[in-house]
Structure formats: C-alpha cells, structure tokens
XYZ file of C-alpha atoms in Angstrom:
266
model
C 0.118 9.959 -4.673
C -3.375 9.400 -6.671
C -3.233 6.286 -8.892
C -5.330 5.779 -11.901
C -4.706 2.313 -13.921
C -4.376 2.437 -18.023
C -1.741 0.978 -20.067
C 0.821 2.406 -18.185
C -0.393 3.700 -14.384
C -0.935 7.636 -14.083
C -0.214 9.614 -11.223
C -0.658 12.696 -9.954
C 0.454 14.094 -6.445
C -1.506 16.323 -3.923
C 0.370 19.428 -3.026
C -1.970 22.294 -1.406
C -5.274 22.336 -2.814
C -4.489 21.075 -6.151
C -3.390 17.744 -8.236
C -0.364 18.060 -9.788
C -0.100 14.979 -13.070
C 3.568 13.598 -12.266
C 3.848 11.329 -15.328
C 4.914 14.299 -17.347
C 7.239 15.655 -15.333
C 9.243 12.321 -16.050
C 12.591 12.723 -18.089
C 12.774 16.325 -16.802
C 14.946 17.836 -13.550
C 12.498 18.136 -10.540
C 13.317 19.589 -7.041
C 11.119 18.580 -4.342
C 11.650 21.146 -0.755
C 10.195 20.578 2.315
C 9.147 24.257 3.936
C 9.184 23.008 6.877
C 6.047 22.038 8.099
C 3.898 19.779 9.122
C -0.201 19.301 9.348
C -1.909 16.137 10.761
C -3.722 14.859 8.227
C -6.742 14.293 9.898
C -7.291 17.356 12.161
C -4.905 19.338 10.360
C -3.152 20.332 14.054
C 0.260 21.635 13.070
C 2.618 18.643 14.502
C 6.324 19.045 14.703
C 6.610 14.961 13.664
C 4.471 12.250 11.406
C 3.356 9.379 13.230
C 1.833 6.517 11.187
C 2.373 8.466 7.523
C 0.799 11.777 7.971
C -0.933 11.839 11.400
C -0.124 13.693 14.908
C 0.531 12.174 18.147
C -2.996 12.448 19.517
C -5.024 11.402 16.333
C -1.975 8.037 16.240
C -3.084 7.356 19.846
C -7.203 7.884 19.047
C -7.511 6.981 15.821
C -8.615 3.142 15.051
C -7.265 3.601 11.467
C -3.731 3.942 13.754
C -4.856 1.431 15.776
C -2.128 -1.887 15.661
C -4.836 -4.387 14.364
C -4.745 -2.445 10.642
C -1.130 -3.408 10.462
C -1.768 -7.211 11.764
C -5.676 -7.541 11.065
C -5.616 -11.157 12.627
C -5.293 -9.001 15.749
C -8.765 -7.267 15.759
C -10.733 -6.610 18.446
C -13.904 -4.990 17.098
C -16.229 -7.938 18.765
C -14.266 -7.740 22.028
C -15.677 -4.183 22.566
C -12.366 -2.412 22.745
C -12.360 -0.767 18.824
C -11.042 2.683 19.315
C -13.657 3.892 17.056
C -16.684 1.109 16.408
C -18.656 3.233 13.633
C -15.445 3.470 11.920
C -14.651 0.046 12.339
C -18.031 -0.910 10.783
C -17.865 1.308 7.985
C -14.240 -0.168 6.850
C -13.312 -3.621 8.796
C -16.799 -4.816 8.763
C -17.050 -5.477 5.200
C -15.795 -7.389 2.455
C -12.403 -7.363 1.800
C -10.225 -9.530 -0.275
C -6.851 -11.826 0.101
C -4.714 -11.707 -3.231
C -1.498 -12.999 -4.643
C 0.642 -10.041 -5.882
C 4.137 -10.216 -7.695
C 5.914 -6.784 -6.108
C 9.573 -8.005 -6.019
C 8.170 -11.822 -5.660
C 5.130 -13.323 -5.112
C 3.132 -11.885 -2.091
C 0.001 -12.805 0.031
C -1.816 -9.239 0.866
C -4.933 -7.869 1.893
C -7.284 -5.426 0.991
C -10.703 -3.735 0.802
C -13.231 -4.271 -2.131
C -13.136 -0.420 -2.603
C -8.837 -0.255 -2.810
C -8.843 -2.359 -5.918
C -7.033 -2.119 -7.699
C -5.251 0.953 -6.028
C -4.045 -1.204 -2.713
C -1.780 -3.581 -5.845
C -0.615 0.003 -7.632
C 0.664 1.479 -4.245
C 2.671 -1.128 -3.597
C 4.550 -1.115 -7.230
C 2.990 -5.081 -8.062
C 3.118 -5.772 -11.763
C 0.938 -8.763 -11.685
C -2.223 -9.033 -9.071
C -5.734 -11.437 -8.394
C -7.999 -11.562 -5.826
C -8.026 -15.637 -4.487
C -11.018 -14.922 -1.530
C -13.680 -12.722 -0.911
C -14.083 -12.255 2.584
C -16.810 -10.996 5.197
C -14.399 -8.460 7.276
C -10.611 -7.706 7.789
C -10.283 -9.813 10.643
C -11.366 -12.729 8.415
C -8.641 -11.319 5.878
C -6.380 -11.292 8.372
C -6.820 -15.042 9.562
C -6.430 -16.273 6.116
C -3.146 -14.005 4.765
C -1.978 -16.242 8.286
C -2.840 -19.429 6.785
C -1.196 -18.210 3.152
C 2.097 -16.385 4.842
C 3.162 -19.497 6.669
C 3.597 -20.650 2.828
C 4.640 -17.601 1.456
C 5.763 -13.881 1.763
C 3.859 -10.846 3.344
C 5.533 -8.184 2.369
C 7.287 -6.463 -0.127
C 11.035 -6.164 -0.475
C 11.317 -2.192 -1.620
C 14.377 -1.755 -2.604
C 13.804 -5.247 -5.153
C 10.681 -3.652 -6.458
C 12.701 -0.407 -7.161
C 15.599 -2.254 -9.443
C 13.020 -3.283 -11.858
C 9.845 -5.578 -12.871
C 9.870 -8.894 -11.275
C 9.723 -11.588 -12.859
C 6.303 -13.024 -13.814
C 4.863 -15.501 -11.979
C 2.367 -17.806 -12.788
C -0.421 -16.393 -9.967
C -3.072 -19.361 -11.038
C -0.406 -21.707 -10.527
C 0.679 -20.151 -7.410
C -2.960 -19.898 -6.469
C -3.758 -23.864 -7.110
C -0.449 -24.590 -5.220
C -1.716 -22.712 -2.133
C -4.993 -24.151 -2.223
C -3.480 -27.820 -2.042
C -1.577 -26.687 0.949
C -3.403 -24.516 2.918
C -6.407 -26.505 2.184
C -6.677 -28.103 5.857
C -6.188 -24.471 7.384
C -8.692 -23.375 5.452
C -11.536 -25.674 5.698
C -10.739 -24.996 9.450
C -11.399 -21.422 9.307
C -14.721 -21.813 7.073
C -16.052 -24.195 9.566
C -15.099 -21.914 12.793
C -16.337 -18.798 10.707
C -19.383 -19.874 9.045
C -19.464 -20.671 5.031
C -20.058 -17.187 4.441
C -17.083 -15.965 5.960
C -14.886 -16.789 3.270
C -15.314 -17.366 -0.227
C -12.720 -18.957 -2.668
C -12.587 -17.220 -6.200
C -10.983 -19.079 -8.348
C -11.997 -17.587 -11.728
C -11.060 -14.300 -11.151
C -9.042 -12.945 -13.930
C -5.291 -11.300 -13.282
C -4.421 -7.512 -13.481
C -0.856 -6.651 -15.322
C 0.058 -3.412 -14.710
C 3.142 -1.391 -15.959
C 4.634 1.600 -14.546
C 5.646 4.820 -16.189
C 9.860 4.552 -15.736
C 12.431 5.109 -17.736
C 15.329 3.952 -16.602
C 15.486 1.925 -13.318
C 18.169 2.433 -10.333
C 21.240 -0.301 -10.031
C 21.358 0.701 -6.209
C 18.636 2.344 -4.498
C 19.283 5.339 -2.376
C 16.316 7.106 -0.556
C 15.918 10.886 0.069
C 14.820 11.692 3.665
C 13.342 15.233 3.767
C 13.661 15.176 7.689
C 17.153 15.094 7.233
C 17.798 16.865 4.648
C 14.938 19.255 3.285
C 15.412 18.828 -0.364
C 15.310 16.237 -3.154
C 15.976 16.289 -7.198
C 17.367 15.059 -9.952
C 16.168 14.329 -13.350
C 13.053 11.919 -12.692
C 13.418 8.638 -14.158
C 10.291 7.083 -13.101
C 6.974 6.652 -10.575
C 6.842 2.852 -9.582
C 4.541 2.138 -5.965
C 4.664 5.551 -3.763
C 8.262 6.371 -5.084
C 9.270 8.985 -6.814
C 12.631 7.642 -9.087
C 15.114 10.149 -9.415
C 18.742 9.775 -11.045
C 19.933 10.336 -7.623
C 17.851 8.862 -5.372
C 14.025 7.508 -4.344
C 11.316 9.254 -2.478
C 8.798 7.582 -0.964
C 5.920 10.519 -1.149
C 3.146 8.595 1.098
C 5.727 9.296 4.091
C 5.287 12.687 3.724
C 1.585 12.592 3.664
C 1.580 16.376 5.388
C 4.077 17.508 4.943
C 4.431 21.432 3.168
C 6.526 20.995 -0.070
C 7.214 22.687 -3.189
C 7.655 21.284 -6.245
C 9.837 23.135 -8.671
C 10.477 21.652 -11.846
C 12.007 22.428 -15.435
C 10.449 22.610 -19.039
C-alpha cells in the first residue's frame, strides 16, 4: 500500500491500474479475493508463486534488489565486484542512507534510504521515529545498525505492533544512551571508514505518527490468500502493511502481484 503522512497516515492500495483510498473504506464490510493469479512485479512474467514479496523465480535469482545483502546490508559486496546489478547498486546502495531509532512494538534500530523517509517508519506501523546518522551507503548503514543491535532490537514484533500503540519511548534518551555505549564501536568504524562515512545527527527532530484504526485486535489472526483465496470482515483499521479486519489481518505487501478484487459495502 501507498502511504502519505498527515495527522493520521492515509493510504490507498494499488489494484490494476488504479489507486484505490482505503481509509474510507474503514468501519465498513470489505471482501478482498484473490483471482488467482500471479504477475512478477518486475517483468510482469505470469509466475505460479511470489518469491521475495511480488517477484518470480528468475528476477529473485537476478535481481540485486533480491540479492541477500538488502536483507543484511553489513553483507554487501558492491566493492568486491560481485553486485548482481552494479548500476543499480549505485543508484540505491551507493548513497546516503540513514540509521534511526523507531518505536514499532518497542524500540528498534533500522535502516533506510534518504528518499524512504518517512515511508520506510509508516510501513512498518512505528508510532514514534528519528534519524540518529547520516550515512555514505547501505553497507555503512549496515555496519552501524550492527554496532546499535548488539544493544538493542532489529526488528519488529508484528503481531505486538498489531494489538495497539506502543508505548512511547523517550528516542533522545534512547539515542544519548546508545551513543555512550556504542561510542567505542563507533569511533572504530569512522576511523576505518573515513569521517565522511558516517555522520551523527543529534538534533534531528522526532516524527509521531498515528494510524487510522478503530478498534485494535486482542489476538491477531492473519488471512493467507494462498490458502484460502478470500478475506473480509468489517475493517477496523490500516496500521504498517496490514489491513485490520474484525476477523483477521492481511498483510497486503505479500501480495505485491497478486490479481485481487476488492468488493466492499456502502
């Protein structure tokens, strides 16, 4: 799903050639069906499975945006000559990214590109976000979300994030805590990657963001179209890349795609 941030984050989910604006559909029954079908989506080949959220077999094998080092960016291997792809590689892992604390259903270490803020902290359903470095390419990113994840968490617990807000965190606290600790680490890294490298940012100002939703779940249940080719229920809420219905949770970026249908009432 498309994110835009305002008071409360607006979505709006690609289906065929159009947008469709989810936030009103919330409140109201909704039936999602799966026809069937599936298109990579990079070279559109019809593929009878998803690899990697959306893609076929032989783009998941090619692709460098598939490639293992986007999951674990401390693995890169762009300046070993092996990059699947090197013009794609220097058009999105040779630039700046950033490392920032999130609070999804805790506090989080994550990483993302200049461009994917703040879209990279609504996709993953965090209700408090700031950038703590600036740095000169994802490996770099990588090597410090190390440093920070031997202190802290990585990912995000899902089915927490789904029961409701977390509770807020102090991130500049968090931040100045980190710093203390991580600070041999990091003064390691800076001198092994030059000055420019990585940049500390510590008056960067936090991002609160609330999600349109209802009424959250007490236990989270997922839909699985593979399984079973249709979900619905009265849609309580949009938090992350989940749909929230009264009976269930989608997660819609797995179906990146996939042919649906959306039928809804009123």
């Amino acid at each position: 799903m498309k994110t835009t941030l305002n008071e409360t984050v607006s979505y709006s989910l690609p289906v065929g050639d159009s947008d469709i604006a989810m936030n009103g559909f919330i409140g109201k029954q909704l039936r999602i069906e799966y026809q069937g079908s599936i298109n990579c989506i990079h070279c559109a080949r019809k593929t009878n499975k998803s690899f990697s959220q959306g893609y076929c077999y032989p783009c998941f094998k090619r692709l460098a945006q598939c490639d293992t080092c986007i999951v674990s960016p401390e693995k890169c291997h762009y300046d070993a000559g092996s990059c699947r792809e090197p013009e794609w590689g220097e058009q999105n892992c040779m630039i700046d990214h950033f490392v920032y604390l999130a609070n999804t259903s805790g506090l989080k270490v994550g990483i993302t590109r200049g461009t994917q803020v703040p879209t990279r902290w609504m996709d993953q359903g965090a209700t408090q976000a700031r950038p703590v470095f600036r740095v000169a390419t994802r490996l770099d990113s990588g090597l410090v979300e190390t440093v920070f994840k031997n202190h802290i968490a990585d990912k995000t617990n899902w089915r927490t994030m789904l029961k409701g807000a977390a509770d807020p965190v102090d991130l500049e606290k968090a931040r100045q805590a980190l710093m203390v600790d991580c600070a041999d680490d990091i003064n390691t890294l800076i001198s092994e990657r030059g000055v420019d490298a990585v940049t500390e940012l510590p008056d960067e100002p936090e991002t609160l963001i609330q999600y349109p939703v209802i009424e959250y779940p007490v236990k989270v249940s997922s839909f699985n179209l593979d399984k079973t080719p249709v979900a619905e229920g009265t849609l309580m809420g949009i938090k992350g890349q989940y749909l929230i219905f009264d009976a269930g949770v989608i997660n819609m970026r797995k179906y990146a795609g996939y042919h649906i249908t959306l039928v809804h009432a009123g």
